[in-house]
Amino acid sequence: MVAIIKRSLLNRKKNIILIILTNLLGICLTTLIFFQYYISNYGEKLIRKNLSYGTENTYFMSYDYALNDEMQLKTIDEMKNIEGIGAVGTCSYEELSWSLKELYDIQKKYEGENEDEALNYFLTDSSGLKLSKIELSEGYIDEEEYDEFTMCVYLGSAYREKYSVNDEIVIPSERLNDEGEIVPVDNKFIIRGFIKDGTGVIDTEALCNMEYYTYDYPIAGTTKSTIILQDNTYEGRGYIFGIEDTDRSEEILGEIQDIAKKNNVEMSFESVEESFKDYRESTKRESEWLTDILGLILVTVILITCCIQITTVIKRKSEYGILYADGFNDKNISFIIGMENLIIMGITCVISAIVTRYMLAYIFTTYEYQKVIVYKIFAENIAGCIVMMVMGIWLISTVTPVMLFKRMRTVDLIGGNDT
Amino acid sequence: MIQLRDIKKTYKLNDGEFNALDVVSLDIEDGEMLAVMGASGSGKSTLLNIIGGMDKPTDGEYKYNDIVVSDMGNTKLHNFRRDTVSFVFQQFALMNRYTIYENVEMPLIAKHISKSKRKEIVREKLQIMNIAEQAKKYPTQLSGGQQQRAAIARALAADNKLILADEPTGALDSNTGNDIMNIFTEINKSGKTVIIITHDEKVAKCCQRVINLSDGKIV
Ligand SMILES: Nc1ncnc2c1ncn2[C@@H]1O[C@H](COP(=O)(O)OP(=O)(O)OP(=O)(O)O)[C@@H](O)[C@H]1O
Ligand SMILES: [Mg+2]
């Protein structure tokens, strides 16, 4: 019987390629749409899980950047002193910048020269870190002082093989001094701890710009993730704050407004929960439209594939009739048809899965952390969808001809011997 | 032994019913060679298909060696066919996408016979039918006579008791037809029951017994 299936498959190579291509196209398109949908859900889920103060009590601020930077920072500082406020901070995901090249060297040392990806890291002050539920596998988080040339870093847990907590890494560098001369300087990195795998870190920038970053919610905790604590001397970032004493929410929000007014800073804030609502509202129409398209593509692909599969088998009905006459029974014929379809759909499934996975990784990822998300979503949602779709096609395209053949008389299948 | 009792086969048509077989009773002994004759549309093929388990009678009882075939469900009927009956068709019914060798091998695969054993049997039958050189060719590359020999080789490979042939010489010229009939005679001599449908008197003469059908009745 294996020989029959093999011959049957070899005899319809073009047909199989057509099936694979149709499915590949359909699956790729559906995956793209699915992915859009899942990634925004994923981001929301991640944020819900990782905000220390919860989505109801975490607010992000938006203010007029062009105004007085100094006053903004002053406002932030003063906000930190409000009684009952949890933390006010910022944490953003950055690609390697010139000033942090040293850290890149650490990574190179660790990963080897072949690693050509740019270093990505979270840059945050300790308050920013407090806003995310950071879990360390080793080390500590505190608010110890640090200066411009001493930076505290948290590394992905895989770095533990190489470094321990409180290790200092000194990398000589140079900088421009006030007189415009280049002077040597030692950059010191103190390793404060190692991040547990799978730990999420909220990118406050992404959170403050939710409309633009639907899938830009980063997760730290892979081997490469690195968090750098820095003094909050940089401005124009997306700041968020969390309220600890939730009974006093109204009061605290009022106080913040007062401080802003006093410092002449135009500022407004919205809770993360509210912004989720707004975001969902604004994407609702879009996603409904996407679901329609998705359904259409899925149905089309399933129909086309089933049609190809079924017509191929039915076109060969005389052959199956002869097999019946040769002594094969319904079970044998079902097995032959089912197995043949299974092999074709299996190949389709594997190829589609591989192509989609890589397509997603390349289209949707700029940063290493995004790959982690993409693969996670792929494994948790998309792979299952592909398998289910392929199984559905397999079932339809096997059951239809099998049922048909069962009902037909063998003589009619062969095509009549009177002709 | 084949025992047909009051077999009826009725087809439902748009305007009423049509009796393709109208109460046929017939006994065929093991090892007999029987010719079935009759005008076109008289019900010959219908009768043969019922005997071979390819079709079920509407009414009546069909017993093969005291087993009631007419009551069998699909699977039992398929297995009865696999273990008892081999067909030879007018149009050969070879699978064009498979080689002659593979075509002959099919019934053996259905019977779950091991590959080495299959090889032995197929070789032998092709040899007997004098088409061993054509083993690797496809049916369309063979002459009509050669194709019918292949079809008979396939029937022989199954080594079933009952060989049913529906106008096996119908598509062949008379010389080739004679060859094929000689083969059937040989097969019958080896102890198999052979039933042949034919329009040809000469063919019928080779058989021990001839029955005539007319409008679904034996005359
Ligand atoms: N599926 C069917 N539906 C309706 N009528 C049928 C069907 N199959 C056969 N018949 C009718 O039954 C009658 C007997 O058919 P059968 O094929 O047995 O004839 P036959 O004797 O083999 O003829 P021929 O010599 O032409 O092969 C014919 O009149 C035919 O039209
Ligand atoms: Mg006929």
mmCIF file of N, CA and C and ligand atoms in Angstrom, chain A residues 418, chain B residues 45 166-167, ligand 2:
data_model
loop_
_atom_site.group_PDB
_atom_site.id
_atom_site.type_symbol
_atom_site.label_atom_id
_atom_site.label_comp_id
_atom_site.label_asym_id
_atom_site.label_seq_id
_atom_site.Cartn_x
_atom_site.Cartn_y
_atom_site.Cartn_z
ATOM 1 N N ASP A 418 -19.047 -1.665 -20.483
ATOM 2 C CA ASP A 418 -19.775 -1.791 -21.733
ATOM 3 C C ASP A 418 -19.262 -0.803 -22.777
ATOM 4 N N SER B 45 -24.061 -8.428 -17.996
ATOM 5 C CA SER B 45 -23.092 -7.808 -17.081
ATOM 6 C C SER B 45 -23.667 -7.703 -15.677
ATOM 7 N N ASP B 166 -15.943 -10.351 -18.618
ATOM 8 C CA ASP B 166 -17.025 -9.667 -19.328
ATOM 9 C C ASP B 166 -16.527 -9.289 -20.716
ATOM 10 N N GLU B 167 -16.944 -10.067 -21.707
ATOM 11 C CA GLU B 167 -16.501 -9.877 -23.094
ATOM 12 C C GLU B 167 -14.997 -9.672 -23.196
HETATM 13 MG MG MG C 2 -22.307 -5.968 -20.609
#
